[in-house]
Coordinates of C-alpha atoms in Angstrom, one line a residue:
M1 CA -15.3 -14.8 -175.4
S2 CA -15.7 -12.6 -178.5
D3 CA -13.1 -12.5 -181.3
C4 CA -10.5 -9.7 -181.3
K5 CA -8.9 -8.1 -184.3
I6 CA -5.2 -7.4 -184.2
C7 CA -4.1 -4.1 -185.6
F8 CA -0.7 -2.6 -186.2
H9 CA 0.2 1.1 -186.2
K10 CA 3.6 2.2 -187.2
G11 CA 5.5 3.4 -184.2
D12 CA 2.6 2.6 -181.8
G13 CA 3.1 -1.1 -181.4
K14 CA 0.4 -3.6 -181.5
F15 CA -3.1 -3.5 -180.0
M16 CA -6.2 -5.7 -180.0
R17 CA -9.7 -4.4 -180.4
R18 CA -13.1 -6.0 -180.6
P19 CA -15.3 -5.7 -183.7
A20 CA -17.6 -2.7 -183.7
E21 CA -19.8 -3.5 -186.7
G22 CA -23.6 -4.1 -186.6
N23 CA -26.3 -3.0 -184.2
C24 CA -27.5 -4.1 -180.8
P25 CA -30.4 -6.7 -181.1
V26 CA -32.4 -4.8 -178.5
C27 CA -32.0 -1.4 -180.2
D28 CA -32.3 -2.7 -183.7
P29 CA -34.1 -6.1 -183.8
E30 CA -34.3 -6.0 -187.6
R31 CA -30.5 -6.2 -188.0
P32 CA -29.5 -8.2 -184.9
V33 CA -25.9 -9.0 -184.1
D34 CA -24.8 -12.0 -182.0
P35 CA -23.7 -10.7 -178.6
A36 CA -20.9 -13.3 -178.5
N37 CA -19.3 -11.6 -181.5
D38 CA -19.9 -8.0 -180.6
A39 CA -19.6 -7.7 -176.8
C40 CA -18.8 -4.0 -176.9
V41 CA -22.1 -3.1 -178.5
C42 CA -24.6 -5.6 -177.1
P43 CA -25.7 -5.6 -173.5
P44 CA -25.5 -8.9 -171.5
L45 CA -28.4 -11.1 -172.7
G46 CA -29.6 -14.4 -171.3
E47 CA -27.4 -16.7 -169.2
P48 CA -24.3 -18.6 -170.3
K49 CA -24.1 -22.3 -170.5
L50 CA -20.5 -22.3 -169.1
L51 CA -18.7 -20.0 -166.8
T52 CA -15.0 -19.3 -166.6
C53 CA -13.9 -19.5 -163.0
V54 CA -10.6 -19.1 -161.3
A55 CA -10.5 -21.4 -158.2
P56 CA -7.9 -22.4 -155.7
V57 CA -6.8 -26.0 -156.2
V58 CA -4.9 -28.2 -153.7
F59 CA -2.1 -30.0 -155.6
D60 CA -0.5 -31.7 -152.6
E61 CA -1.3 -32.0 -148.9
C62 CA 0.4 -33.4 -145.8
G63 CA -0.8 -33.7 -142.2
I64 CA 1.3 -33.5 -139.0
N65 CA 0.3 -34.1 -135.4
L66 CA 2.1 -32.6 -132.5
C67 CA 1.5 -32.4 -128.7
R68 CA 3.1 -30.5 -125.8
E69 CA 2.2 -29.3 -122.3
I70 CA 1.3 -25.7 -121.9
K71 CA 1.0 -23.7 -118.7
V72 CA -2.2 -21.7 -118.5
P73 CA -1.5 -18.0 -117.4
E74 CA -2.1 -17.9 -113.7
C75 CA -4.1 -14.7 -113.9
L76 CA -6.7 -16.4 -116.1
L77 CA -7.4 -19.2 -113.6
E78 CA -7.4 -16.8 -110.6
E79 CA -9.9 -14.6 -112.3
N80 CA -12.0 -17.5 -113.4
P81 CA -11.9 -20.2 -110.7
C82 CA -14.9 -22.0 -112.2
T83 CA -13.0 -23.0 -115.3
K84 CA -13.6 -26.6 -116.2
K85 CA -12.8 -26.7 -119.9
I86 CA -10.7 -24.8 -122.4
E87 CA -11.3 -24.5 -126.1
L88 CA -8.5 -23.4 -128.4
K89 CA -8.3 -21.9 -131.9
V90 CA -5.0 -21.4 -133.8
I91 CA -5.2 -17.8 -135.2
D92 CA -1.6 -17.5 -136.4
I93 CA 1.7 -19.3 -136.8
D94 CA 5.2 -17.7 -137.1
F95 CA 7.4 -20.3 -138.9
S96 CA 10.6 -18.5 -137.9
I97 CA 11.7 -18.5 -141.6
G98 CA 15.1 -16.7 -141.9
E99 CA 16.0 -17.2 -138.3
I100 CA 18.8 -19.5 -137.0
D101 CA 17.5 -23.1 -136.9
G102 CA 14.0 -21.9 -138.0
S103 CA 11.8 -23.3 -140.7
C104 CA 12.9 -23.3 -144.3
V105 CA 11.8 -24.2 -147.8
E106 CA 14.5 -25.6 -150.1
T107 CA 14.6 -26.8 -153.7
I108 CA 15.6 -30.5 -154.2
P109 CA 18.5 -31.2 -156.6
K110 CA 17.3 -33.0 -159.8
R111 CA 13.6 -32.8 -158.6
P112 CA 12.4 -29.4 -160.0
N113 CA 8.7 -30.1 -159.3
C114 CA 9.2 -30.6 -155.5
V115 CA 10.5 -28.7 -152.5
R116 CA 11.7 -29.8 -149.1
V117 CA 10.0 -28.1 -146.2
T118 CA 11.7 -28.2 -142.8
L119 CA 9.5 -27.1 -139.9
S120 CA 11.1 -25.8 -136.7
K121 CA 10.5 -23.2 -134.0
L122 CA 6.8 -22.7 -134.7
K123 CA 5.5 -19.8 -132.7
V124 CA 1.8 -20.7 -132.4
R125 CA -0.7 -18.1 -131.3
F126 CA -3.9 -19.4 -129.7
A127 CA -7.2 -17.8 -128.9
A128 CA -8.5 -19.6 -125.8
K129 CA -12.1 -19.7 -124.4
L130 CA -12.5 -20.6 -120.8
L131 CA -15.7 -22.5 -120.1
D132 CA -17.5 -23.6 -116.9
R133 CA -19.2 -26.9 -116.4
H134 CA -22.3 -25.7 -118.3
C135 CA -20.1 -24.8 -121.3
R136 CA -20.7 -21.0 -120.7
V137 CA -17.8 -18.8 -121.8
L138 CA -16.1 -17.2 -118.8
A139 CA -13.3 -15.4 -120.6
E140 CA -11.3 -15.2 -123.8
E141 CA -7.6 -14.7 -124.0
C142 CA -4.8 -15.0 -126.6
F143 CA -1.4 -16.5 -125.8
Q144 CA 1.6 -18.0 -127.6
A145 CA 3.4 -21.3 -127.3
L146 CA 6.5 -22.8 -129.1
Y147 CA 6.2 -26.0 -131.0
L148 CA 9.2 -28.0 -132.5
P149 CA 11.6 -26.3 -130.1
D150 CA 15.4 -26.8 -129.6
K151 CA 16.5 -30.2 -128.5
D152 CA 17.6 -28.8 -125.2
S153 CA 14.1 -27.5 -124.4
P154 CA 12.2 -29.2 -121.6
H155 CA 9.2 -29.3 -124.0
C156 CA 11.1 -31.3 -126.6
D157 CA 10.0 -34.9 -127.2
D158 CA 11.2 -37.1 -130.0
D159 CA 7.8 -38.6 -130.5
T160 CA 5.3 -35.8 -129.9
N161 CA 7.3 -32.5 -130.2
P162 CA 10.7 -33.1 -131.9
P163 CA 13.2 -30.3 -132.8
S164 CA 12.1 -30.4 -136.4
I165 CA 10.1 -32.2 -139.1
T166 CA 11.0 -32.4 -142.8
I167 CA 8.6 -33.3 -145.6
D168 CA 8.6 -33.1 -149.4
L169 CA 5.8 -31.4 -151.2
Y170 CA 4.8 -31.4 -154.9
T171 CA 5.0 -27.8 -156.2
P172 CA 4.8 -27.8 -160.0
Y173 CA 4.2 -24.1 -160.2
G174 CA 6.7 -23.0 -157.5
V175 CA 6.3 -21.3 -154.2
S176 CA 5.7 -17.8 -152.9
Y177 CA 8.5 -15.5 -151.8
Y178 CA 9.1 -12.5 -149.7
G179 CA 12.0 -10.1 -149.3
E180 CA 13.3 -6.9 -150.8
C181 CA 15.7 -6.1 -153.7
K182 CA 17.6 -9.2 -154.7
E183 CA 16.4 -11.1 -151.7
C184 CA 14.0 -13.9 -152.4
I185 CA 13.1 -16.1 -149.5
P186 CA 10.6 -19.0 -150.0
C187 CA 7.8 -18.7 -147.5
I188 CA 4.8 -20.6 -145.9
N189 CA 1.5 -18.8 -145.8
Y190 CA -0.7 -19.5 -142.8
L191 CA -4.4 -19.2 -143.3
G192 CA -5.7 -18.0 -140.0
F193 CA -7.9 -15.4 -138.2
V194 CA -5.8 -12.3 -137.9
E195 CA -7.1 -8.9 -139.3
G196 CA -5.3 -5.6 -139.7
P197 CA -1.9 -4.8 -141.4
D198 CA -0.6 -8.3 -140.6
R199 CA -3.8 -10.1 -141.5
N200 CA -3.6 -13.8 -142.6
N201 CA -7.2 -14.6 -143.3
E202 CA -6.9 -14.5 -147.1
L203 CA -6.0 -17.6 -149.2
R204 CA -2.8 -17.2 -151.2
Q205 CA -0.8 -19.2 -153.7
G206 CA 2.2 -21.4 -152.9
I207 CA 2.7 -23.4 -149.8
G208 CA -0.2 -22.8 -147.3
C209 CA -0.9 -24.1 -143.8
Q210 CA -3.9 -24.5 -141.6
A211 CA -4.0 -25.8 -138.0
L212 CA -6.4 -27.2 -135.5
A213 CA -5.8 -27.4 -131.7
K214 CA -7.4 -29.4 -129.0
V215 CA -6.9 -29.6 -125.3
I216 CA -6.4 -33.3 -124.7
E217 CA -6.1 -33.1 -120.9
F218 CA -6.5 -30.2 -118.5
D219 CA -5.3 -30.2 -114.9
Q220 CA -7.0 -27.3 -113.1
D221 CA -4.9 -27.7 -109.9
D222 CA -1.6 -27.4 -111.7
G223 CA -2.8 -25.0 -114.3
C224 CA -1.4 -27.2 -117.1
M225 CA -2.9 -28.6 -120.2
A226 CA -1.8 -31.0 -122.9
V227 CA -2.5 -29.4 -126.3
G228 CA -2.6 -31.4 -129.5
L229 CA -1.8 -29.5 -132.7
S230 CA -2.7 -30.8 -136.1
L231 CA -0.9 -29.0 -139.0
Y232 CA -2.1 -29.3 -142.6
L233 CA 0.5 -28.2 -145.2
K234 CA -0.9 -27.7 -148.7
T235 CA 0.3 -26.7 -152.1
I236 CA -2.3 -24.3 -153.5
Y237 CA -2.6 -22.6 -156.9
F238 CA -5.3 -20.6 -158.6
I239 CA -6.4 -22.4 -161.8
Q240 CA -8.9 -21.4 -164.4
Y241 CA -11.8 -23.8 -165.1
R242 CA -15.0 -23.9 -167.2
L243 CA -18.0 -24.8 -165.1
K244 CA -21.6 -25.6 -166.0
H245 CA -23.9 -22.7 -165.3
A246 CA -27.1 -23.7 -163.4
G247 CA -28.5 -20.1 -163.1
A248 CA -27.9 -17.1 -160.9
C249 CA -28.5 -17.3 -157.2
Y250 CA -29.9 -14.2 -155.4
C251 CA -30.6 -13.6 -151.7
L252 CA -34.1 -12.4 -151.3
P253 CA -34.8 -9.8 -148.6

């Protein structure tokens, strides 16, 4: 980074400018100027030894395993009677933040660097692939299922799908918020596979979540499947680092 000169103008505040003395070493090789000290005049020359990079860093992480039985939509099995296997991908999760008995992120008294995350009423959206016995894709469909339901729900199980789960996460730089005006609600960002106005396929700072789903058992006669869900909660921040430069990489046509 080149040096900057700080100048003051009465009534105009303060501004910083780069030095503009000397000539470009390409244009005037007899009176060269170091490009590092005169970036505004000299074109980029050579390759740097170190690069300044802003990278997402995981400060804390916690994994949670859940499982529940899900009824496959009857129309799917009727239209694809040769279905022998189902593959699932979690494309989105609504954490029901702000709803009654929904998920929430709370500060912990006398522990400013941590937050308490309570997960409940997770509306999980799946993308399902129906496969035959030769692993050929017969159909693709999206559907939604509720994990961590109310204790009165028939799908509630204290061991595999309880009403809620609470964990503490290390968040030294805070969390992300949403809301309007004076409303600031801590949120959880799901990193998924949704495009459009409500897309979630971009990495963001704060508390993030990723998920994997697997069909543990599939009963074709009853149209039911036991679906395991692995949640990975992470505290992510973008941090600036200096990295060694090993040369530029280009894709040749």
